[in-house]
CSV table of C-alpha atoms in Angstrom, one decimal:
chain,number,residue,atom,x,y,z
A,1,MET,CA,0.0,0.0,0.0
A,2,ILE,CA,2.9,2.3,0.8
A,3,ASP,CA,3.7,2.7,-2.9
A,4,GLN,CA,0.1,3.3,-3.9
A,5,TRP,CA,-0.1,6.5,-2.0
A,6,PRO,CA,1.9,9.6,-3.0
A,7,ARG,CA,4.4,11.1,-0.6
A,8,TYR,CA,4.0,14.6,0.8
A,9,GLU,CA,6.8,16.7,2.3
A,10,VAL,CA,5.9,18.2,5.6
A,11,PHE,CA,6.9,21.6,6.9
A,12,LYS,CA,6.5,22.5,10.5
A,13,GLN,CA,6.4,25.9,12.3
A,14,ASP,CA,7.1,25.6,16.0
A,15,GLN,CA,6.0,29.1,17.0
A,16,ALA,CA,4.0,31.9,15.2
A,17,ASP,CA,7.2,33.8,14.5
A,18,GLY,CA,9.5,30.8,14.0
A,19,PRO,CA,10.9,29.4,10.7
A,20,ILE,CA,8.8,27.0,8.6
A,21,ARG,CA,11.0,24.0,8.3
A,22,ASN,CA,10.9,20.7,6.4
A,23,VAL,CA,10.7,17.9,9.0
A,24,GLY,CA,10.1,14.8,6.9
A,25,SER,CA,7.4,13.3,4.8
A,26,VAL,CA,4.1,11.3,5.0
A,27,HIS,CA,2.2,9.1,2.6
A,28,ALA,CA,-1.4,10.1,2.0
A,29,PRO,CA,-4.1,9.6,-0.7
A,30,ASP,CA,-4.7,13.4,-0.9
A,31,ALA,CA,-3.6,16.7,0.5
A,32,GLU,CA,-6.3,16.8,3.1
A,33,LEU,CA,-5.3,13.5,4.6
A,34,ALA,CA,-1.7,14.4,4.2
A,35,LEU,CA,-2.2,17.3,6.6
A,36,MET,CA,-4.0,15.1,9.0
A,37,ASN,CA,-1.2,12.5,8.9
A,38,ALA,CA,1.4,15.2,9.3
A,39,ARG,CA,-0.3,16.3,12.5
A,40,ASN,CA,-0.2,12.8,13.9
A,41,VAL,CA,3.3,12.1,12.9
A,42,PHE,CA,5.1,15.4,13.5
A,43,ALA,CA,3.0,17.4,16.0
A,44,ARG,CA,1.2,16.6,19.3
A,45,ARG,CA,4.3,15.9,21.4
A,46,PRO,CA,6.8,18.6,20.2
A,47,ALA,CA,5.8,22.3,19.9
A,48,CYS,CA,3.8,23.1,16.8
A,49,TYR,CA,2.0,26.2,15.6
A,50,GLY,CA,1.4,25.3,11.9
A,51,LEU,CA,1.9,22.6,9.3
A,52,TRP,CA,2.3,22.7,5.5
A,53,VAL,CA,2.2,19.7,3.2
A,54,VAL,CA,3.4,19.7,-0.4
A,55,PRO,CA,3.2,16.8,-2.9
A,56,ALA,CA,6.8,15.5,-3.0
A,57,GLY,CA,6.5,15.2,-6.8
A,58,ALA,CA,5.8,18.9,-7.1
A,59,ILE,CA,9.1,19.9,-5.6
A,60,LEU,CA,12.1,20.6,-7.7
A,61,ALA,CA,15.3,20.2,-5.6
A,62,ARG,CA,18.9,21.1,-6.5
A,63,THR,CA,22.1,21.6,-4.5
A,64,ALA,CA,24.0,24.9,-5.0
A,65,GLU,CA,26.7,23.0,-6.8
A,66,GLU,CA,24.2,21.5,-9.3
A,67,LEU,CA,22.8,24.9,-9.9
A,68,ALA,CA,26.2,26.4,-10.5
A,69,ARG,CA,26.9,23.8,-13.1
A,70,GLU,CA,23.6,24.3,-14.9
A,71,GLU,CA,23.1,27.0,-17.4
A,72,ALA,CA,20.6,29.5,-16.2
A,73,ALA,CA,17.2,28.2,-17.4
A,74,VAL,CA,16.0,29.8,-20.5
A,75,SER,CA,12.2,30.1,-20.6
A,76,ASP,CA,10.5,29.3,-23.8
A,77,GLY,CA,8.1,32.2,-23.1
A,78,ASP,CA,4.7,30.6,-23.8
A,79,GLY,CA,4.3,29.1,-20.4
A,80,GLU,CA,2.3,30.9,-17.6
A,81,SER,CA,3.9,32.8,-14.8
A,82,VAL,CA,3.4,30.9,-11.5
A,83,THR,CA,4.3,31.9,-8.0
A,84,TYR,CA,6.7,29.4,-6.5
A,85,ALA,CA,7.5,28.9,-2.8
A,86,VAL,CA,11.3,28.8,-2.2
A,87,PHE,CA,13.0,26.7,0.5
A,88,SER,CA,16.6,26.8,1.3
A,89,LYS,CA,19.1,24.9,3.5
A,90,ARG,CA,21.6,27.4,4.9
A,91,SER,CA,23.4,25.4,7.5
A,92,GLN,CA,25.4,22.2,7.5
A,93,ARG,CA,24.6,21.6,11.2
A,94,GLN,CA,21.8,19.2,10.4
A,95,ALA,CA,22.9,16.2,8.4
A,96,MET,CA,19.4,15.7,6.8
A,97,THR,CA,18.2,17.9,4.0
A,98,TYR,CA,16.1,20.1,6.2
A,99,VAL,CA,15.2,23.2,4.3
A,100,ASP,CA,13.5,26.4,5.6
A,101,TYR,CA,10.9,28.4,3.8
A,102,VAL,CA,12.6,31.7,2.6
A,103,GLY,CA,10.1,33.4,0.3
A,104,GLN,CA,8.5,33.4,-3.2
A,105,VAL,CA,9.5,33.9,-6.8
A,106,VAL,CA,7.4,34.2,-9.9
A,107,ALA,CA,8.7,32.1,-12.8
A,108,LEU,CA,7.6,30.4,-16.0
A,109,SER,CA,9.0,27.0,-15.0
A,110,PRO,CA,10.4,25.3,-11.9
A,111,GLU,CA,13.9,25.4,-13.3
A,112,GLU,CA,13.6,29.1,-13.8
A,113,ALA,CA,12.2,29.5,-10.3
A,114,LEU,CA,15.3,27.8,-8.9
A,115,HIS,CA,17.6,30.2,-10.5
A,116,ALA,CA,15.4,33.1,-9.6
A,117,ALA,CA,15.4,31.8,-6.0
A,118,VAL,CA,19.2,31.8,-5.8
A,119,ALA,CA,19.4,35.3,-7.3
A,120,ALA,CA,16.8,36.6,-4.7
A,121,TYR,CA,17.6,34.7,-1.5
A,122,ASN,CA,21.3,33.7,-1.5
A,123,ASP,CA,22.2,35.7,1.6
A,124,PRO,CA,23.2,33.8,3.6
A,125,PRO,CA,24.2,31.3,0.8
A,126,GLY,CA,21.9,28.3,0.3
A,127,ILE,CA,23.4,24.8,0.2
A,128,VAL,CA,20.2,23.1,-1.0
A,129,TRP,CA,17.3,24.7,-2.8
A,130,TRP,CA,13.7,23.6,-3.2
A,131,VAL,CA,10.9,25.2,-5.2
A,132,CYS,CA,7.2,24.2,-5.5
A,133,PRO,CA,4.2,26.0,-7.0
A,134,GLU,CA,2.7,28.0,-4.1
A,135,HIS,CA,-0.9,26.9,-4.8
A,136,LEU,CA,0.0,23.3,-4.2
A,137,ILE,CA,0.9,23.9,-0.5
A,138,ASN,CA,-1.9,22.8,1.8
A,139,ARG,CA,-1.6,24.7,5.1
A,140,SER,CA,-3.2,24.0,8.5
A,141,ASP,CA,-5.8,26.5,9.6
A,142,PRO,CA,-4.3,29.0,12.0
A,143,ALA,CA,-7.4,28.5,14.1
A,144,ASP,CA,-6.1,24.9,14.8
A,145,ALA,CA,-2.8,26.1,16.3
A,146,ALA,CA,-4.0,25.3,19.8
A,147,ALA,CA,-4.9,21.7,18.8
A,148,LEU,CA,-1.6,21.2,17.1
A,149,GLY,CA,0.4,22.1,20.3
A,150,ALA,CA,2.0,19.5,22.5
A,151,ALA,CA,-0.2,17.4,24.7
A,152,THR,CA,1.7,18.5,27.8
A,153,GLY,CA,-1.1,17.5,30.2
A,154,LYS,CA,-0.6,13.8,29.4
A,155,ALA,CA,2.2,12.6,31.6
A,156,PHE,CA,0.9,9.0,31.2
A,157,ARG,CA,2.0,9.0,27.6
A,158,MET,CA,5.6,9.4,28.7
A,159,PRO,CA,7.7,6.4,29.7
A,160,ASN,CA,9.3,8.4,32.6
A,161,HIS,CA,5.9,8.8,34.1
A,162,TYR,CA,6.1,5.2,35.3
A,163,HIS,CA,9.4,5.4,37.2
A,164,THR,CA,10.3,2.0,35.9
A,165,VAL,CA,14.1,2.4,35.9
A,166,PHE,CA,14.1,4.1,39.3
A,167,THR,CA,11.9,1.3,40.8
A,168,MET,CA,14.1,-1.4,39.3
A,169,GLN,CA,17.2,0.2,40.8
A,170,LYS,CA,15.6,0.2,44.2
A,171,ILE,CA,14.6,-3.4,43.9
A,172,ARG,CA,18.1,-4.4,42.9
A,173,ARG,CA,19.5,-2.6,45.9
A,174,GLY,CA,17.0,-4.5,48.0
A,175,GLU,CA,15.2,-1.4,49.2
A,176,GLU,CA,11.9,-2.6,47.9
A,177,ASP,CA,10.6,-6.1,47.3
A,178,GLY,CA,9.7,-6.6,43.7
A,179,ALA,CA,6.7,-8.8,44.6
B,1,MET,CA,-16.8,20.4,45.7
B,2,THR,CA,-18.0,16.8,46.3
B,3,ALA,CA,-19.3,17.8,49.7
B,4,THR,CA,-21.8,20.0,48.0
B,5,LEU,CA,-23.4,17.1,46.2
B,6,ASP,CA,-26.4,15.4,47.7
B,7,PRO,CA,-25.6,11.7,48.2
B,8,VAL,CA,-28.3,10.6,45.8
B,9,VAL,CA,-26.9,12.9,43.1
B,10,ALA,CA,-23.4,11.8,43.8
B,11,ALA,CA,-24.4,8.2,43.4
B,12,ALA,CA,-26.2,8.9,40.1
B,13,LEU,CA,-23.2,10.8,38.8
B,14,ALA,CA,-20.8,8.1,39.9
B,15,GLU,CA,-22.8,5.6,37.8
B,16,ARG,CA,-22.9,7.9,34.8
B,17,LEU,CA,-19.2,8.5,35.0
B,18,LEU,CA,-18.5,4.8,35.2
B,19,ALA,CA,-20.5,4.3,32.0
B,20,MET,CA,-18.6,7.1,30.2
B,21,ALA,CA,-15.3,5.8,31.4
B,22,ASP,CA,-16.0,2.2,30.5
B,23,ASP,CA,-17.1,3.2,27.0
B,24,GLU,CA,-13.8,5.1,26.5
B,25,LEU,CA,-11.6,2.4,28.0
B,26,ILE,CA,-13.1,-0.5,26.0
B,27,LEU,CA,-13.1,1.4,22.8
B,28,ALA,CA,-9.5,2.5,23.4
B,29,HIS,CA,-8.5,-1.1,23.9
B,30,ARG,CA,-10.2,-2.2,20.7
B,31,ASN,CA,-8.5,0.6,18.8
B,32,SER,CA,-5.2,-0.3,20.3
B,33,GLU,CA,-5.5,-3.7,18.6
B,34,TRP,CA,-4.8,-1.9,15.3
B,35,THR,CA,-1.4,-0.8,16.6
B,36,GLY,CA,1.1,-2.4,14.3
B,37,HIS,CA,-1.7,-3.7,12.0
B,38,SER,CA,-3.2,-0.5,10.4
B,39,PRO,CA,-3.3,-0.3,6.6
B,40,ILE,CA,-0.4,2.2,6.5
B,41,LEU,CA,2.2,3.5,9.0
B,42,GLU,CA,0.8,7.0,9.2
B,43,GLU,CA,-2.6,5.7,10.0
B,44,ASP,CA,-1.1,3.3,12.5
B,45,ILE,CA,0.3,6.3,14.4
B,46,ALA,CA,-2.9,8.3,14.0
B,47,PHE,CA,-5.2,5.6,15.2
B,48,SER,CA,-2.9,4.6,18.1
B,49,ASN,CA,-3.0,8.3,19.1
B,50,ILE,CA,-6.8,8.2,19.1
B,51,ALA,CA,-6.7,5.1,21.2
B,52,LEU,CA,-4.5,6.9,23.7
B,53,ASP,CA,-6.7,9.9,23.7
B,54,GLU,CA,-9.7,7.8,24.6
B,55,MET,CA,-7.7,6.0,27.3
B,56,GLY,CA,-6.9,9.5,28.6
B,57,HIS,CA,-10.6,10.4,28.6
B,58,ALA,CA,-11.3,7.2,30.5
B,59,ALA,CA,-8.7,8.1,33.1
B,60,ILE,CA,-10.4,11.5,33.5
B,61,TRP,CA,-13.9,10.1,34.0
B,62,TYR,CA,-12.6,7.3,36.4
B,63,GLY,CA,-10.7,10.1,38.3
B,64,LEU,CA,-13.9,12.1,38.7
B,65,ARG,CA,-15.7,9.0,39.9
B,66,GLU,CA,-12.9,8.4,42.4
B,67,GLN,CA,-13.5,11.8,43.9
B,68,LEU,CA,-17.1,10.7,44.6
B,69,THR,CA,-16.5,7.1,45.7
B,70,ASN,CA,-12.8,6.7,46.6
B,71,GLU,CA,-12.5,3.8,44.2
B,72,ASP,CA,-9.0,3.3,42.7
B,73,PRO,CA,-9.3,3.5,38.9
B,74,ASP,CA,-6.7,0.8,38.4
B,75,ARG,CA,-8.7,-1.6,40.6
B,76,LEU,CA,-11.9,-0.8,38.7
B,77,VAL,CA,-10.2,-1.5,35.4
B,78,PHE,CA,-8.2,-4.6,36.2
B,79,PHE,CA,-10.2,-6.4,38.8
B,80,ARG,CA,-13.8,-6.0,37.7
B,81,ASP,CA,-15.5,-8.8,35.8
B,82,ALA,CA,-17.5,-8.4,32.6
B,83,GLY,CA,-20.8,-8.3,34.5
B,84,ASP,CA,-19.7,-5.2,36.4
B,85,TYR,CA,-18.7,-3.2,33.3
B,86,ARG,CA,-21.1,-0.5,32.2
B,87,ASN,CA,-19.9,0.1,28.6
B,88,VAL,CA,-22.2,-0.2,25.6
B,89,GLN,CA,-21.9,-3.3,23.5
B,90,MET,CA,-20.9,-1.3,20.4
B,91,VAL,CA,-17.4,-0.7,21.8
B,92,GLU,CA,-16.7,-4.2,22.9
B,93,LEU,CA,-17.4,-5.8,19.5
B,94,PRO,CA,-14.2,-7.2,17.8
B,95,LYS,CA,-12.4,-4.6,15.8
B,96,GLY,CA,-13.6,-6.0,12.4
B,97,ASP,CA,-12.1,-4.5,9.3
B,98,TRP,CA,-10.8,-1.0,8.9
B,99,ALA,CA,-14.2,0.3,7.7
B,100,PHE,CA,-15.9,-1.2,10.8
B,101,SER,CA,-13.4,0.4,13.2
B,102,MET,CA,-13.5,3.8,11.5
B,103,LEU,CA,-17.3,3.8,11.5
B,104,ARG,CA,-17.5,2.8,15.1
B,105,GLN,CA,-15.1,5.5,16.1
B,106,TYR,CA,-17.0,8.0,14.0
B,107,LEU,CA,-20.4,7.1,15.5
B,108,PHE,CA,-18.9,7.2,19.0
B,109,ASP,CA,-17.1,10.5,18.5
B,110,ALA,CA,-20.2,12.2,17.1
B,111,ALA,CA,-22.1,11.1,20.2
B,112,GLU,CA,-19.3,12.2,22.5
B,113,ARG,CA,-19.1,15.6,20.8
B,114,VAL,CA,-22.8,16.1,21.5
B,115,SER,CA,-22.6,15.0,25.1
B,116,LEU,CA,-19.4,17.0,25.8
B,117,ALA,CA,-21.2,20.2,24.6
B,118,HIS,CA,-23.9,19.5,27.1
B,119,LEU,CA,-21.5,18.5,29.9
B,120,THR,CA,-19.5,21.8,29.6
B,121,ALA,CA,-22.7,23.7,30.3
B,122,GLY,CA,-23.5,21.4,33.3
B,123,SER,CA,-23.7,22.6,36.9
B,124,TYR,CA,-21.1,20.2,38.4
B,125,ARG,CA,-17.9,22.3,37.8
B,126,PRO,CA,-15.2,19.5,37.8
B,127,LEU,CA,-17.2,17.6,35.2
B,128,ALA,CA,-17.9,20.7,33.1
B,129,GLU,CA,-14.2,21.7,33.2
B,130,ALA,CA,-13.0,18.2,32.2
B,131,ALA,CA,-15.5,18.1,29.4
B,132,ALA,CA,-14.2,21.4,28.0
B,133,LYS,CA,-10.6,20.1,28.0
B,134,ILE,CA,-11.5,17.0,26.1
B,135,GLN,CA,-13.5,18.8,23.4
B,136,THR,CA,-10.6,19.9,21.2
B,137,GLU,CA,-9.4,16.3,20.8
B,138,GLU,CA,-12.8,15.1,19.9
B,139,ILE,CA,-13.1,17.6,17.1
B,140,TYR,CA,-9.9,16.1,15.7
B,141,HIS,CA,-11.1,12.5,16.1
B,142,LEU,CA,-14.3,13.4,14.3
B,143,ARG,CA,-12.4,15.1,11.5
B,144,HIS,CA,-10.2,12.1,11.1
B,145,THR,CA,-12.9,9.4,11.0
B,146,GLY,CA,-15.2,11.7,9.0
B,147,LEU,CA,-12.6,11.9,6.2
B,148,TRP,CA,-12.2,8.1,6.2
B,149,LEU,CA,-16.0,7.6,6.0
B,150,ARG,CA,-16.3,9.8,3.0
B,151,ARG,CA,-13.3,8.2,1.2
B,152,LEU,CA,-14.4,4.7,1.9
B,153,GLY,CA,-18.1,5.4,1.4
B,154,LEU,CA,-17.5,7.2,-1.9
B,155,GLY,CA,-14.5,5.1,-2.9
B,156,THR,CA,-14.5,1.8,-4.7
B,157,GLU,CA,-17.3,-0.7,-4.9
B,158,GLU,CA,-15.5,-2.8,-2.3
B,159,SER,CA,-14.8,0.0,0.1
B,160,HIS,CA,-18.4,1.2,-0.1
B,161,GLY,CA,-19.7,-2.3,0.4
B,162,ARG,CA,-17.5,-2.8,3.5
B,163,MET,CA,-18.6,0.5,4.9
B,164,GLN,CA,-22.3,-0.3,4.3
B,165,ALA,CA,-21.9,-3.7,5.9
B,166,ALA,CA,-20.3,-2.0,9.0
B,167,LEU,CA,-23.2,0.4,9.2
B,168,ASP,CA,-25.7,-2.4,9.0
B,169,VAL,CA,-24.1,-4.0,12.1
B,170,LEU,CA,-23.3,-0.9,14.1
B,171,TRP,CA,-26.4,1.3,13.6
B,172,PRO,CA,-28.7,-0.6,16.0
B,173,TYR,CA,-25.9,-1.0,18.5
B,174,ALA,CA,-25.2,2.8,18.4
B,175,ARG,CA,-28.6,3.5,19.8
B,176,GLN,CA,-27.6,2.0,23.2
B,177,LEU,CA,-25.3,5.0,23.7
B,178,PHE,CA,-28.5,6.9,24.5
B,179,VAL,CA,-30.3,4.5,26.8
B,180,ARG,CA,-31.0,6.1,30.2
B,181,LEU,CA,-29.3,4.9,33.3
B,182,PRO,CA,-31.7,4.6,36.3
B,183,GLY,CA,-30.1,7.7,38.0
B,184,ASP,CA,-29.9,9.9,34.9
B,185,GLU,CA,-33.1,11.7,35.8
B,186,VAL,CA,-31.6,12.9,39.0
B,187,LEU,CA,-28.6,14.4,37.0
B,188,PHE,CA,-31.1,16.0,34.6
B,189,ASP,CA,-33.1,17.5,37.4
B,190,ASN,CA,-29.9,18.9,38.9
B,191,GLY,CA,-28.7,20.4,35.7
B,192,ILE,CA,-25.6,18.2,35.6
B,193,PHE,CA,-26.4,16.4,32.4
B,194,SER,CA,-29.0,16.7,29.7
B,195,ASP,CA,-31.8,14.3,28.7
B,196,MET,CA,-30.6,11.3,26.6
B,197,ALA,CA,-33.5,11.8,24.2
B,198,LEU,CA,-32.2,15.3,23.4
B,199,LEU,CA,-28.7,14.0,22.9
B,200,GLN,CA,-29.9,11.3,20.6
B,201,ARG,CA,-31.8,13.8,18.5
B,202,GLU,CA,-28.8,16.0,18.1
B,203,TRP,CA,-26.5,13.1,17.3
B,204,GLU,CA,-28.9,11.9,14.6
B,205,ASP,CA,-29.1,15.4,13.2
B,206,ALA,CA,-25.3,15.3,12.8
B,207,VAL,CA,-24.7,11.8,11.6
B,208,ARG,CA,-27.7,11.1,9.3
B,209,PRO,CA,-26.9,13.8,6.7
B,210,TYR,CA,-23.2,13.0,6.9
B,211,LEU,CA,-23.8,9.2,6.3
B,212,ALA,CA,-26.1,10.2,3.4
B,213,GLU,CA,-23.3,12.4,2.0
B,214,CYS,CA,-21.0,9.3,2.1
B,215,GLU,CA,-23.7,7.4,0.2
B,216,LEU,CA,-24.4,5.1,3.1
B,217,THR,CA,-27.9,3.9,3.8
B,218,ILE,CA,-29.1,3.7,7.4
B,219,PRO,CA,-30.7,0.3,8.1
B,220,GLU,CA,-33.9,1.7,9.5
B,221,GLU,CA,-35.6,-1.7,9.5
B,222,ALA,CA,-33.1,-2.8,12.1
B,223,LEU,CA,-35.1,-0.5,14.4
B,224,PRO,CA,-36.7,-0.4,16.8
B,225,ARG,CA,-34.8,-2.7,19.1
B,226,ARG,CA,-35.4,-3.0,22.8
B,227,ASP,CA,-33.4,-0.7,25.0
B,228,ILE,CA,-30.4,-2.8,26.0
B,229,PRO,CA,-29.2,-2.0,29.6
B,230,ARG,CA,-25.5,-1.3,30.1
B,231,THR,CA,-25.4,-4.4,32.5
B,232,GLU,CA,-25.7,-6.7,29.4
B,233,HIS,CA,-22.7,-7.7,27.4
B,234,THR,CA,-21.7,-9.8,24.5
B,235,GLU,CA,-19.2,-12.6,25.0
B,236,SER,CA,-16.6,-10.4,23.2
B,237,LEU,CA,-16.2,-8.4,26.4
B,238,MET,CA,-15.1,-11.4,28.4
B,239,ALA,CA,-12.4,-12.3,25.9
B,240,LEU,CA,-11.2,-8.6,25.8
B,241,LEU,CA,-11.0,-8.4,29.6
B,242,ALA,CA,-9.2,-11.7,29.9
B,243,GLU,CA,-6.5,-10.3,27.7
B,244,MET,CA,-6.5,-6.8,29.2
B,245,GLN,CA,-6.5,-7.9,32.9
B,246,ALA,CA,-4.2,-10.9,32.6
B,247,VAL,CA,-1.0,-9.2,33.7
B,248,ALA,CA,-2.5,-7.2,36.5
B,249,ARG,CA,-4.2,-10.2,37.9
B,250,THR,CA,-1.1,-12.4,37.7
B,251,ASP,CA,0.4,-10.4,40.5
B,252,PRO,CA,-2.2,-8.2,42.2
B,253,MET,CA,0.4,-6.7,44.6
B,254,ALA,CA,2.8,-5.7,41.9
B,255,LYS,CA,3.8,-2.0,41.8
B,256,TRP,CA,3.4,0.0,38.6
């Protein structure tokens, strides 16, 4: 079933003023369920203010090196101008390809959008670049922010709520009978 | 707070809370049987989360009962026999296929959403406050199962057939959610909870059009059935409890 459902990249914003960052992906039959799956997989325990999902197939990704090797895309001129969302990875600290949302460009093709993105947003320099048509992003409703947040009142979900290790140590020391 | 409750009201409320808690606990257990077996990883996580949410709600209702009766929730859960459980039969039925579990959860969530709205307006503050806290989660549950209902109901011939088969079984059972407990009238008179007939009307007003939208046909001919009291159970509950209680009963003095 896994390969019958398309993959959606998931972007998470921890706080209202925080970066919108790629955190991984989910499989889903459509964008609506993708958003729901994203909530279940990536929110609830950590902080979360908002979620975006984008069909993985709609994203064009290049490294800065690949872009430098390519000729700047020449548009054929008869396409339609589309607004693209631009994502960029600007730090090597995270090993995974976690990109942040940096802004928008208008272009006739995704290739052109990538080059326009580098021209517009390369300060600080991006290491990896993603673009996708803006209209394909499915965003969580800001009114849902409260429900996306961490379920902090649920200590029983956490393993450390049960003091298992502590109790086992006491039993081993003979301070408490395990029976 | 409990001191302000008349003993008759407290006893009636304790019984209603036990019914609410048992419904959530048994449903949570059935849902947890999908953990590791759901149709896809993402759904496995989502439905396990829903199971945990329901377990959390059960803990809240048992806790409110404990304030009235001093009964330890763990003892109630692990050392009561089937005959003393007060859940509806709908939640104890085996998990069935995915359509069955989704529809059961949907029908239950829709009922819970209605009853929570009434409980938040009730006169017993601890209950009203707890209900308000739970409401947000229930909205998400309903959204989740609602989406699945539409996709399976309007999906392929097979998915629609399975969903319809699930509704044919579950619809008459769902009615039991609104059967009055002997003490419910006292709660109604004291403004703690609303009348079950009103809740059922609101529930039907919500689920009937939605089921129709999913092209599912309500098996009206399966009604009317007699009002099944919450003291009656199917044999499924015994099997479920045997599994759920086995570890706790192996060593009743064990510390957790």
